[in-house]
């Protein structure tokens, strides 16, 4: 297994934060700090829909790629309030977060809709960041692996071996999100390795080795290096700490130096 063969992806998930001027200022601050990240380290900011165009303009000619935080699965039609994959690619969006636990928890997302969104994103040329993770109660009941295996199987249902290489998987234990409770590097590695083993079962070992698997959940400037040093943790999906240029950069540099 060769971790260096995979892309390390450090992605900020801004969630419902930042007006356009605030987004511009934050990206202007991040841009020079992360300019040295190249080659196998990809830096992404996933921003609210209203900030996408601004973010794309501000990061033009930089190494920062822009992602959306959700996408609808239909191409167009009577879906008030929704945004299609084609609308995102036309803007220049490269990535999209799909199936975040906040979407699952508060907006009724299911593995079926996560799967449909992932298929739609891929067919429009977007790279999906598919989020999976267990609830606190599920971990306590010792069914973390069952939960993750089910999510991986359903969320990636019908996606080909070629296409899955463009999917990023983010392991985000729900109990670690926004709580300051990080999974230990050992806990995070255990599940990320399990995800890779499931991918090998669903596809094959070579395909599983090519997929970038991120950890997310209270990743910050203090704990990133230790998490990113693990063999199956290829990057991070970062909430709170991605809203502070200095902190986000420390995480990016941990990936650069890892
Ligand atoms: P925090 O980093 O704020 O815990 O959020 C993690 C997350 O949900 C990223 O998608």
PDB file of C-alpha atoms and ligand atoms in Angstrom:
ATOM      1  CA  UNK A   1       0.000   0.000   0.000  1.00  0.00           C
ATOM      2  CA  UNK A   2       1.337   3.396  -0.901  1.00  0.00           C
ATOM      3  CA  UNK A   3      -0.276   6.373   0.762  1.00  0.00           C
ATOM      4  CA  UNK A   4       1.838   8.768  -1.291  1.00  0.00           C
ATOM      5  CA  UNK A   5       0.225   7.542  -4.478  1.00  0.00           C
ATOM      6  CA  UNK A   6      -3.080   9.032  -3.341  1.00  0.00           C
ATOM      7  CA  UNK A   7      -4.116  12.632  -3.351  1.00  0.00           C
ATOM      8  CA  UNK A   8      -4.112  14.255   0.099  1.00  0.00           C
ATOM      9  CA  UNK A   9      -7.175  16.466   0.166  1.00  0.00           C
ATOM     10  CA  UNK A  10      -7.658  19.156   2.780  1.00  0.00           C
ATOM     11  CA  UNK A  11     -11.138  20.599   2.407  1.00  0.00           C
ATOM     12  CA  UNK A  12     -12.839  23.280   4.423  1.00  0.00           C
ATOM     13  CA  UNK A  13     -16.581  22.881   4.908  1.00  0.00           C
ATOM     14  CA  UNK A  14     -17.757  26.356   5.771  1.00  0.00           C
ATOM     15  CA  UNK A  15     -21.335  25.220   6.459  1.00  0.00           C
ATOM     16  CA  UNK A  16     -23.773  28.150   6.825  1.00  0.00           C
ATOM     17  CA  UNK A  17     -21.129  30.789   7.479  1.00  0.00           C
ATOM     18  CA  UNK A  18     -19.779  33.888   5.747  1.00  0.00           C
ATOM     19  CA  UNK A  19     -21.399  36.595   3.676  1.00  0.00           C
ATOM     20  CA  UNK A  20     -19.786  37.389   0.329  1.00  0.00           C
ATOM     21  CA  UNK A  21     -17.417  40.092   1.629  1.00  0.00           C
ATOM     22  CA  UNK A  22     -16.443  37.830   4.521  1.00  0.00           C
ATOM     23  CA  UNK A  23     -15.854  34.922   2.144  1.00  0.00           C
ATOM     24  CA  UNK A  24     -13.675  37.095  -0.069  1.00  0.00           C
ATOM     25  CA  UNK A  25     -11.599  38.252   2.904  1.00  0.00           C
ATOM     26  CA  UNK A  26     -11.122  34.726   4.242  1.00  0.00           C
ATOM     27  CA  UNK A  27     -10.042  33.327   0.870  1.00  0.00           C
ATOM     28  CA  UNK A  28      -7.701  36.270   0.275  1.00  0.00           C
ATOM     29  CA  UNK A  29      -6.096  35.462   3.627  1.00  0.00           C
ATOM     30  CA  UNK A  30      -5.838  31.713   2.940  1.00  0.00           C
ATOM     31  CA  UNK A  31      -4.522  32.026  -0.617  1.00  0.00           C
ATOM     32  CA  UNK A  32      -0.903  33.092   0.020  1.00  0.00           C
ATOM     33  CA  UNK A  33      -0.571  30.831   3.067  1.00  0.00           C
ATOM     34  CA  UNK A  34      -1.367  27.625   1.189  1.00  0.00           C
ATOM     35  CA  UNK A  35       0.310  28.587  -2.107  1.00  0.00           C
ATOM     36  CA  UNK A  36       3.078  26.031  -1.509  1.00  0.00           C
ATOM     37  CA  UNK A  37       0.631  23.090  -1.490  1.00  0.00           C
ATOM     38  CA  UNK A  38       1.002  21.387  -4.809  1.00  0.00           C
ATOM     39  CA  UNK A  39       1.421  18.007  -6.421  1.00  0.00           C
ATOM     40  CA  UNK A  40      -0.340  15.503  -4.264  1.00  0.00           C
ATOM     41  CA  UNK A  41      -1.940  17.951  -1.837  1.00  0.00           C
ATOM     42  CA  UNK A  42      -5.227  19.485  -2.927  1.00  0.00           C
ATOM     43  CA  UNK A  43      -6.739  22.414  -1.040  1.00  0.00           C
ATOM     44  CA  UNK A  44     -10.481  22.955  -1.278  1.00  0.00           C
ATOM     45  CA  UNK A  45     -12.971  25.391   0.192  1.00  0.00           C
ATOM     46  CA  UNK A  46     -16.578  24.159   0.195  1.00  0.00           C
ATOM     47  CA  UNK A  47     -18.705  27.257   0.591  1.00  0.00           C
ATOM     48  CA  UNK A  48     -22.394  28.217   0.679  1.00  0.00           C
ATOM     49  CA  UNK A  49     -24.088  28.487  -2.728  1.00  0.00           C
ATOM     50  CA  UNK A  50     -24.254  32.285  -2.465  1.00  0.00           C
ATOM     51  CA  UNK A  51     -20.460  32.451  -2.143  1.00  0.00           C
ATOM     52  CA  UNK A  52     -19.534  30.142  -5.007  1.00  0.00           C
ATOM     53  CA  UNK A  53     -19.093  32.728  -7.725  1.00  0.00           C
ATOM     54  CA  UNK A  54     -17.136  35.074  -5.459  1.00  0.00           C
ATOM     55  CA  UNK A  55     -14.970  32.194  -4.243  1.00  0.00           C
ATOM     56  CA  UNK A  56     -14.204  31.065  -7.786  1.00  0.00           C
ATOM     57  CA  UNK A  57     -13.243  34.579  -8.832  1.00  0.00           C
ATOM     58  CA  UNK A  58     -11.036  35.150  -5.782  1.00  0.00           C
ATOM     59  CA  UNK A  59      -9.213  31.822  -6.193  1.00  0.00           C
ATOM     60  CA  UNK A  60      -8.675  32.083  -9.935  1.00  0.00           C
ATOM     61  CA  UNK A  61      -5.012  31.386 -10.747  1.00  0.00           C
ATOM     62  CA  UNK A  62      -4.452  29.891  -7.311  1.00  0.00           C
ATOM     63  CA  UNK A  63      -4.128  26.298  -6.121  1.00  0.00           C
ATOM     64  CA  UNK A  64      -7.434  26.423  -4.193  1.00  0.00           C
ATOM     65  CA  UNK A  65     -10.368  24.521  -5.681  1.00  0.00           C
ATOM     66  CA  UNK A  66     -13.943  25.406  -4.821  1.00  0.00           C
ATOM     67  CA  UNK A  67     -16.657  23.022  -3.726  1.00  0.00           C
ATOM     68  CA  UNK A  68     -20.380  23.291  -2.998  1.00  0.00           C
ATOM     69  CA  UNK A  69     -22.015  21.872   0.110  1.00  0.00           C
ATOM     70  CA  UNK A  70     -24.838  19.973  -1.577  1.00  0.00           C
ATOM     71  CA  UNK A  71     -26.329  19.237  -4.990  1.00  0.00           C
ATOM     72  CA  UNK A  72     -29.713  18.021  -6.187  1.00  0.00           C
ATOM     73  CA  UNK A  73     -29.978  14.792  -8.160  1.00  0.00           C
ATOM     74  CA  UNK A  74     -32.314  15.919 -10.946  1.00  0.00           C
ATOM     75  CA  UNK A  75     -30.929  17.794 -13.923  1.00  0.00           C
ATOM     76  CA  UNK A  76     -33.587  20.534 -13.789  1.00  0.00           C
ATOM     77  CA  UNK A  77     -37.255  21.024 -13.069  1.00  0.00           C
ATOM     78  CA  UNK A  78     -39.754  21.965 -10.397  1.00  0.00           C
ATOM     79  CA  UNK A  79     -37.537  21.590  -7.307  1.00  0.00           C
ATOM     80  CA  UNK A  80     -37.856  24.929  -5.569  1.00  0.00           C
ATOM     81  CA  UNK A  81     -34.736  25.924  -3.703  1.00  0.00           C
ATOM     82  CA  UNK A  82     -32.520  23.241  -5.195  1.00  0.00           C
ATOM     83  CA  UNK A  83     -29.336  23.518  -7.274  1.00  0.00           C
ATOM     84  CA  UNK A  84     -28.346  21.076 -10.021  1.00  0.00           C
ATOM     85  CA  UNK A  85     -24.947  19.610 -10.814  1.00  0.00           C
ATOM     86  CA  UNK A  86     -24.871  21.372 -14.198  1.00  0.00           C
ATOM     87  CA  UNK A  87     -25.441  24.726 -12.482  1.00  0.00           C
ATOM     88  CA  UNK A  88     -22.375  24.042 -10.344  1.00  0.00           C
ATOM     89  CA  UNK A  89     -20.051  22.869 -13.105  1.00  0.00           C
ATOM     90  CA  UNK A  90     -21.036  25.825 -15.269  1.00  0.00           C
ATOM     91  CA  UNK A  91     -19.815  28.123 -12.466  1.00  0.00           C
ATOM     92  CA  UNK A  92     -16.487  26.297 -12.255  1.00  0.00           C
ATOM     93  CA  UNK A  93     -17.190  24.309  -9.101  1.00  0.00           C
ATOM     94  CA  UNK A  94     -14.962  21.243  -8.836  1.00  0.00           C
ATOM     95  CA  UNK A  95     -16.146  19.363  -5.725  1.00  0.00           C
ATOM     96  CA  UNK A  96     -19.361  18.886  -3.792  1.00  0.00           C
ATOM     97  CA  UNK A  97     -20.023  17.620  -0.271  1.00  0.00           C
ATOM     98  CA  UNK A  98     -22.766  15.001  -0.286  1.00  0.00           C
ATOM     99  CA  UNK A  99     -24.552  13.308   2.600  1.00  0.00           C
ATOM    100  CA  UNK A 100     -23.072  15.381   5.392  1.00  0.00           C
ATOM    101  CA  UNK A 101     -24.500  14.223   8.709  1.00  0.00           C
ATOM    102  CA  UNK A 102     -26.134  17.626   9.168  1.00  0.00           C
ATOM    103  CA  UNK A 103     -28.030  17.018   5.910  1.00  0.00           C
ATOM    104  CA  UNK A 104     -28.934  13.509   7.039  1.00  0.00           C
ATOM    105  CA  UNK A 105     -29.948  14.696  10.504  1.00  0.00           C
ATOM    106  CA  UNK A 106     -31.808  17.936   9.767  1.00  0.00           C
ATOM    107  CA  UNK A 107     -32.913  17.637   6.143  1.00  0.00           C
ATOM    108  CA  UNK A 108     -34.004  14.047   5.801  1.00  0.00           C
ATOM    109  CA  UNK A 109     -31.178  12.855   3.568  1.00  0.00           C
ATOM    110  CA  UNK A 110     -31.079   9.093   3.235  1.00  0.00           C
ATOM    111  CA  UNK A 111     -28.519   6.762   1.716  1.00  0.00           C
ATOM    112  CA  UNK A 112     -30.811   6.550  -1.302  1.00  0.00           C
ATOM    113  CA  UNK A 113     -30.750  10.313  -1.936  1.00  0.00           C
ATOM    114  CA  UNK A 114     -27.037  10.438  -1.142  1.00  0.00           C
ATOM    115  CA  UNK A 115     -26.517   7.798  -3.822  1.00  0.00           C
ATOM    116  CA  UNK A 116     -28.646   9.683  -6.358  1.00  0.00           C
ATOM    117  CA  UNK A 117     -26.786  12.932  -5.676  1.00  0.00           C
ATOM    118  CA  UNK A 118     -23.424  11.169  -5.994  1.00  0.00           C
ATOM    119  CA  UNK A 119     -24.401   9.657  -9.343  1.00  0.00           C
ATOM    120  CA  UNK A 120     -25.671  13.044 -10.588  1.00  0.00           C
ATOM    121  CA  UNK A 121     -22.507  14.832  -9.448  1.00  0.00           C
ATOM    122  CA  UNK A 122     -20.224  12.314 -11.161  1.00  0.00           C
ATOM    123  CA  UNK A 123     -22.128  12.405 -14.401  1.00  0.00           C
ATOM    124  CA  UNK A 124     -21.810  16.206 -14.493  1.00  0.00           C
ATOM    125  CA  UNK A 125     -18.053  15.995 -13.861  1.00  0.00           C
ATOM    126  CA  UNK A 126     -18.099  17.070 -10.203  1.00  0.00           C
ATOM    127  CA  UNK A 127     -16.016  15.222  -7.632  1.00  0.00           C
ATOM    128  CA  UNK A 128     -18.252  14.182  -4.743  1.00  0.00           C
ATOM    129  CA  UNK A 129     -17.038  14.173  -1.148  1.00  0.00           C
ATOM    130  CA  UNK A 130     -19.362  11.547   0.296  1.00  0.00           C
ATOM    131  CA  UNK A 131     -19.725  11.711   4.068  1.00  0.00           C
ATOM    132  CA  UNK A 132     -20.290   8.655   6.220  1.00  0.00           C
ATOM    133  CA  UNK A 133     -20.141   8.177   9.969  1.00  0.00           C
ATOM    134  CA  UNK A 134     -21.777   6.583  12.957  1.00  0.00           C
ATOM    135  CA  UNK A 135     -23.835   8.189  15.713  1.00  0.00           C
ATOM    136  CA  UNK A 136     -22.555   8.125  19.298  1.00  0.00           C
ATOM    137  CA  UNK A 137     -25.225   5.588  20.199  1.00  0.00           C
ATOM    138  CA  UNK A 138     -24.222   3.340  17.305  1.00  0.00           C
ATOM    139  CA  UNK A 139     -20.585   3.357  18.430  1.00  0.00           C
ATOM    140  CA  UNK A 140     -21.671   2.580  21.988  1.00  0.00           C
ATOM    141  CA  UNK A 141     -23.687  -0.366  20.675  1.00  0.00           C
ATOM    142  CA  UNK A 142     -20.605  -1.561  18.835  1.00  0.00           C
ATOM    143  CA  UNK A 143     -22.163  -1.414  15.378  1.00  0.00           C
ATOM    144  CA  UNK A 144     -19.845   1.219  13.842  1.00  0.00           C
ATOM    145  CA  UNK A 145     -18.602  -1.167  11.168  1.00  0.00           C
ATOM    146  CA  UNK A 146     -22.109  -2.317  10.214  1.00  0.00           C
ATOM    147  CA  UNK A 147     -23.259   1.290   9.901  1.00  0.00           C
ATOM    148  CA  UNK A 148     -20.271   2.312   7.782  1.00  0.00           C
ATOM    149  CA  UNK A 149     -20.426  -0.795   5.565  1.00  0.00           C
ATOM    150  CA  UNK A 150     -24.097  -0.137   4.864  1.00  0.00           C
ATOM    151  CA  UNK A 151     -23.514   3.537   4.060  1.00  0.00           C
ATOM    152  CA  UNK A 152     -20.593   2.781   1.745  1.00  0.00           C
ATOM    153  CA  UNK A 153     -22.507   0.079  -0.088  1.00  0.00           C
ATOM    154  CA  UNK A 154     -25.693   2.106  -0.526  1.00  0.00           C
ATOM    155  CA  UNK A 155     -24.104   5.504  -1.151  1.00  0.00           C
ATOM    156  CA  UNK A 156     -21.880   4.079  -3.903  1.00  0.00           C
ATOM    157  CA  UNK A 157     -24.507   1.746  -5.370  1.00  0.00           C
ATOM    158  CA  UNK A 158     -24.201   1.455  -9.161  1.00  0.00           C
ATOM    159  CA  UNK A 159     -21.040   3.597  -9.333  1.00  0.00           C
ATOM    160  CA  UNK A 160     -18.386   2.068 -11.574  1.00  0.00           C
ATOM    161  CA  UNK A 161     -14.812   1.265 -10.699  1.00  0.00           C
ATOM    162  CA  UNK A 162     -13.609   4.102 -12.960  1.00  0.00           C
ATOM    163  CA  UNK A 163     -16.011   6.630 -11.427  1.00  0.00           C
ATOM    164  CA  UNK A 164     -15.347   5.727  -7.808  1.00  0.00           C
ATOM    165  CA  UNK A 165     -11.743   6.896  -8.247  1.00  0.00           C
ATOM    166  CA  UNK A 166     -13.213  10.398  -8.509  1.00  0.00           C
ATOM    167  CA  UNK A 167     -15.116  10.006  -5.246  1.00  0.00           C
ATOM    168  CA  UNK A 168     -13.631  11.214  -1.983  1.00  0.00           C
ATOM    169  CA  UNK A 169     -14.956   9.542   1.153  1.00  0.00           C
ATOM    170  CA  UNK A 170     -15.075  11.548   4.350  1.00  0.00           C
ATOM    171  CA  UNK A 171     -15.328   9.557   7.552  1.00  0.00           C
ATOM    172  CA  UNK A 172     -17.044  11.884   9.991  1.00  0.00           C
ATOM    173  CA  UNK A 173     -18.157  10.264  13.232  1.00  0.00           C
ATOM    174  CA  UNK A 174     -21.284  12.247  14.083  1.00  0.00           C
ATOM    175  CA  UNK A 175     -20.329  12.474  17.756  1.00  0.00           C
ATOM    176  CA  UNK A 176     -17.101  14.275  16.822  1.00  0.00           C
ATOM    177  CA  UNK A 177     -18.632  17.003  14.665  1.00  0.00           C
ATOM    178  CA  UNK A 178     -18.559  20.454  16.193  1.00  0.00           C
ATOM    179  CA  UNK A 179     -18.245  18.932  19.642  1.00  0.00           C
ATOM    180  CA  UNK A 180     -14.521  19.348  20.225  1.00  0.00           C
ATOM    181  CA  UNK A 181     -14.493  15.566  20.742  1.00  0.00           C
ATOM    182  CA  UNK A 182     -12.087  14.232  18.125  1.00  0.00           C
ATOM    183  CA  UNK A 183     -11.797  10.566  17.354  1.00  0.00           C
ATOM    184  CA  UNK A 184      -8.371   9.435  18.470  1.00  0.00           C
ATOM    185  CA  UNK A 185      -5.968   8.888  15.573  1.00  0.00           C
ATOM    186  CA  UNK A 186      -6.293   5.137  16.273  1.00  0.00           C
ATOM    187  CA  UNK A 187     -10.109   5.221  16.172  1.00  0.00           C
ATOM    188  CA  UNK A 188     -10.107   7.296  12.983  1.00  0.00           C
ATOM    189  CA  UNK A 189      -7.500   5.069  11.328  1.00  0.00           C
ATOM    190  CA  UNK A 190      -9.404   1.943  12.282  1.00  0.00           C
ATOM    191  CA  UNK A 191     -12.556   3.108  10.498  1.00  0.00           C
ATOM    192  CA  UNK A 192     -10.725   4.608   7.498  1.00  0.00           C
ATOM    193  CA  UNK A 193      -8.892   1.290   7.038  1.00  0.00           C
ATOM    194  CA  UNK A 194     -12.226  -0.495   7.337  1.00  0.00           C
ATOM    195  CA  UNK A 195     -13.687   1.777   4.629  1.00  0.00           C
ATOM    196  CA  UNK A 196     -10.777   0.924   2.342  1.00  0.00           C
ATOM    197  CA  UNK A 197     -11.305  -2.785   2.989  1.00  0.00           C
ATOM    198  CA  UNK A 198     -14.997  -2.406   2.127  1.00  0.00           C
ATOM    199  CA  UNK A 199     -14.054  -0.612  -1.106  1.00  0.00           C
ATOM    200  CA  UNK A 200     -11.732  -3.495  -1.943  1.00  0.00           C
ATOM    201  CA  UNK A 201     -14.644  -5.904  -1.434  1.00  0.00           C
ATOM    202  CA  UNK A 202     -17.035  -3.835  -3.550  1.00  0.00           C
ATOM    203  CA  UNK A 203     -14.457  -3.079  -6.268  1.00  0.00           C
ATOM    204  CA  UNK A 204     -10.922  -4.429  -5.967  1.00  0.00           C
ATOM    205  CA  UNK A 205      -7.745  -3.724  -4.011  1.00  0.00           C
ATOM    206  CA  UNK A 206      -6.228  -1.472  -6.644  1.00  0.00           C
ATOM    207  CA  UNK A 207      -9.352   0.696  -6.815  1.00  0.00           C
ATOM    208  CA  UNK A 208      -9.560   0.863  -3.014  1.00  0.00           C
ATOM    209  CA  UNK A 209      -5.947   2.036  -2.872  1.00  0.00           C
ATOM    210  CA  UNK A 210      -6.695   4.881  -5.265  1.00  0.00           C
ATOM    211  CA  UNK A 211      -9.566   6.429  -3.270  1.00  0.00           C
ATOM    212  CA  UNK A 212      -8.844   9.377  -0.991  1.00  0.00           C
ATOM    213  CA  UNK A 213     -10.369   8.917   2.463  1.00  0.00           C
ATOM    214  CA  UNK A 214     -10.623  11.934   4.730  1.00  0.00           C
ATOM    215  CA  UNK A 215     -11.289  12.230   8.426  1.00  0.00           C
ATOM    216  CA  UNK A 216     -13.597  14.955   9.701  1.00  0.00           C
ATOM    217  CA  UNK A 217     -14.832  15.903  13.159  1.00  0.00           C
ATOM    218  CA  UNK A 218     -13.117  18.541  15.269  1.00  0.00           C
ATOM    219  CA  UNK A 219      -9.934  18.313  13.233  1.00  0.00           C
ATOM    220  CA  UNK A 220      -7.861  21.331  14.140  1.00  0.00           C
ATOM    221  CA  UNK A 221      -4.410  22.900  14.093  1.00  0.00           C
ATOM    222  CA  UNK A 222      -3.423  20.920  17.180  1.00  0.00           C
ATOM    223  CA  UNK A 223      -4.459  17.418  16.166  1.00  0.00           C
ATOM    224  CA  UNK A 224      -4.217  17.386  12.350  1.00  0.00           C
ATOM    225  CA  UNK A 225      -0.619  16.190  11.992  1.00  0.00           C
ATOM    226  CA  UNK A 226      -1.196  13.137  14.162  1.00  0.00           C
ATOM    227  CA  UNK A 227      -4.391  12.201  12.305  1.00  0.00           C
ATOM    228  CA  UNK A 228      -2.893  12.789   8.860  1.00  0.00           C
ATOM    229  CA  UNK A 229       0.131  10.628   9.701  1.00  0.00           C
ATOM    230  CA  UNK A 230      -2.059   7.527   9.767  1.00  0.00           C
ATOM    231  CA  UNK A 231      -1.731   5.281   6.713  1.00  0.00           C
ATOM    232  CA  UNK A 232      -5.393   5.347   5.700  1.00  0.00           C
ATOM    233  CA  UNK A 233      -6.194   8.975   6.539  1.00  0.00           C
ATOM    234  CA  UNK A 234      -5.488  10.882   3.346  1.00  0.00           C
ATOM    235  CA  UNK A 235      -6.906  14.234   4.263  1.00  0.00           C
ATOM    236  CA  UNK A 236      -9.420  16.158   6.294  1.00  0.00           C
ATOM    237  CA  UNK A 237     -12.866  17.688   5.996  1.00  0.00           C
ATOM    238  CA  UNK A 238     -12.713  20.603   8.360  1.00  0.00           C
ATOM    239  CA  UNK A 239     -15.558  22.650   9.756  1.00  0.00           C
ATOM    240  CA  UNK A 240     -14.835  25.207  12.470  1.00  0.00           C
ATOM    241  CA  UNK A 241     -11.065  25.390  11.933  1.00  0.00           C
ATOM    242  CA  UNK A 242     -11.523  26.106   8.213  1.00  0.00           C
ATOM    243  CA  UNK A 243     -13.026  29.489   9.085  1.00  0.00           C
ATOM    244  CA  UNK A 244      -9.697  30.711  10.474  1.00  0.00           C
ATOM    245  CA  UNK A 245      -7.008  31.208   7.824  1.00  0.00           C
ATOM    246  CA  UNK A 246      -4.081  30.475  10.161  1.00  0.00           C
ATOM    247  CA  UNK A 247      -5.610  27.315  11.600  1.00  0.00           C
ATOM    248  CA  UNK A 248      -6.662  26.026   8.207  1.00  0.00           C
ATOM    249  CA  UNK A 249      -3.170  26.641   6.901  1.00  0.00           C
ATOM    250  CA  UNK A 250      -1.580  24.699   9.755  1.00  0.00           C
ATOM    251  CA  UNK A 251      -3.710  21.717   8.711  1.00  0.00           C
ATOM    252  CA  UNK A 252      -2.722  22.180   5.060  1.00  0.00           C
ATOM    253  CA  UNK A 253       0.960  22.345   6.048  1.00  0.00           C
ATOM    254  CA  UNK A 254       0.565  19.133   8.065  1.00  0.00           C
ATOM    255  CA  UNK A 255      -0.534  17.448   4.824  1.00  0.00           C
ATOM    256  CA  UNK A 256       2.291  19.064   2.841  1.00  0.00           C
ATOM    257  CA  UNK A 257       4.864  17.889   5.368  1.00  0.00           C
ATOM    258  CA  UNK A 258       3.250  14.497   5.918  1.00  0.00           C
TER     259      UNK A 258
HETATM  260  P1  LIG B   1     -15.986  20.505  12.802  1.00  0.00           P
HETATM  261  O1  LIG B   1     -14.581  20.488  12.227  1.00  0.00           O
HETATM  262  O2  LIG B   1     -16.489  21.862  13.116  1.00  0.00           O
HETATM  263  O3  LIG B   1     -16.148  19.506  13.889  1.00  0.00           O
HETATM  264  O4  LIG B   1     -16.920  19.986  11.595  1.00  0.00           O
HETATM  265  C1  LIG B   1     -16.562  18.856  10.912  1.00  0.00           C
HETATM  266  C2  LIG B   1     -17.440  18.728   9.747  1.00  0.00           C
HETATM  267  O5  LIG B   1     -18.626  18.510   9.870  1.00  0.00           O
HETATM  268  C3  LIG B   1     -16.834  18.904   8.414  1.00  0.00           C
HETATM  269  O6  LIG B   1     -17.724  18.538   7.414  1.00  0.00           O
END
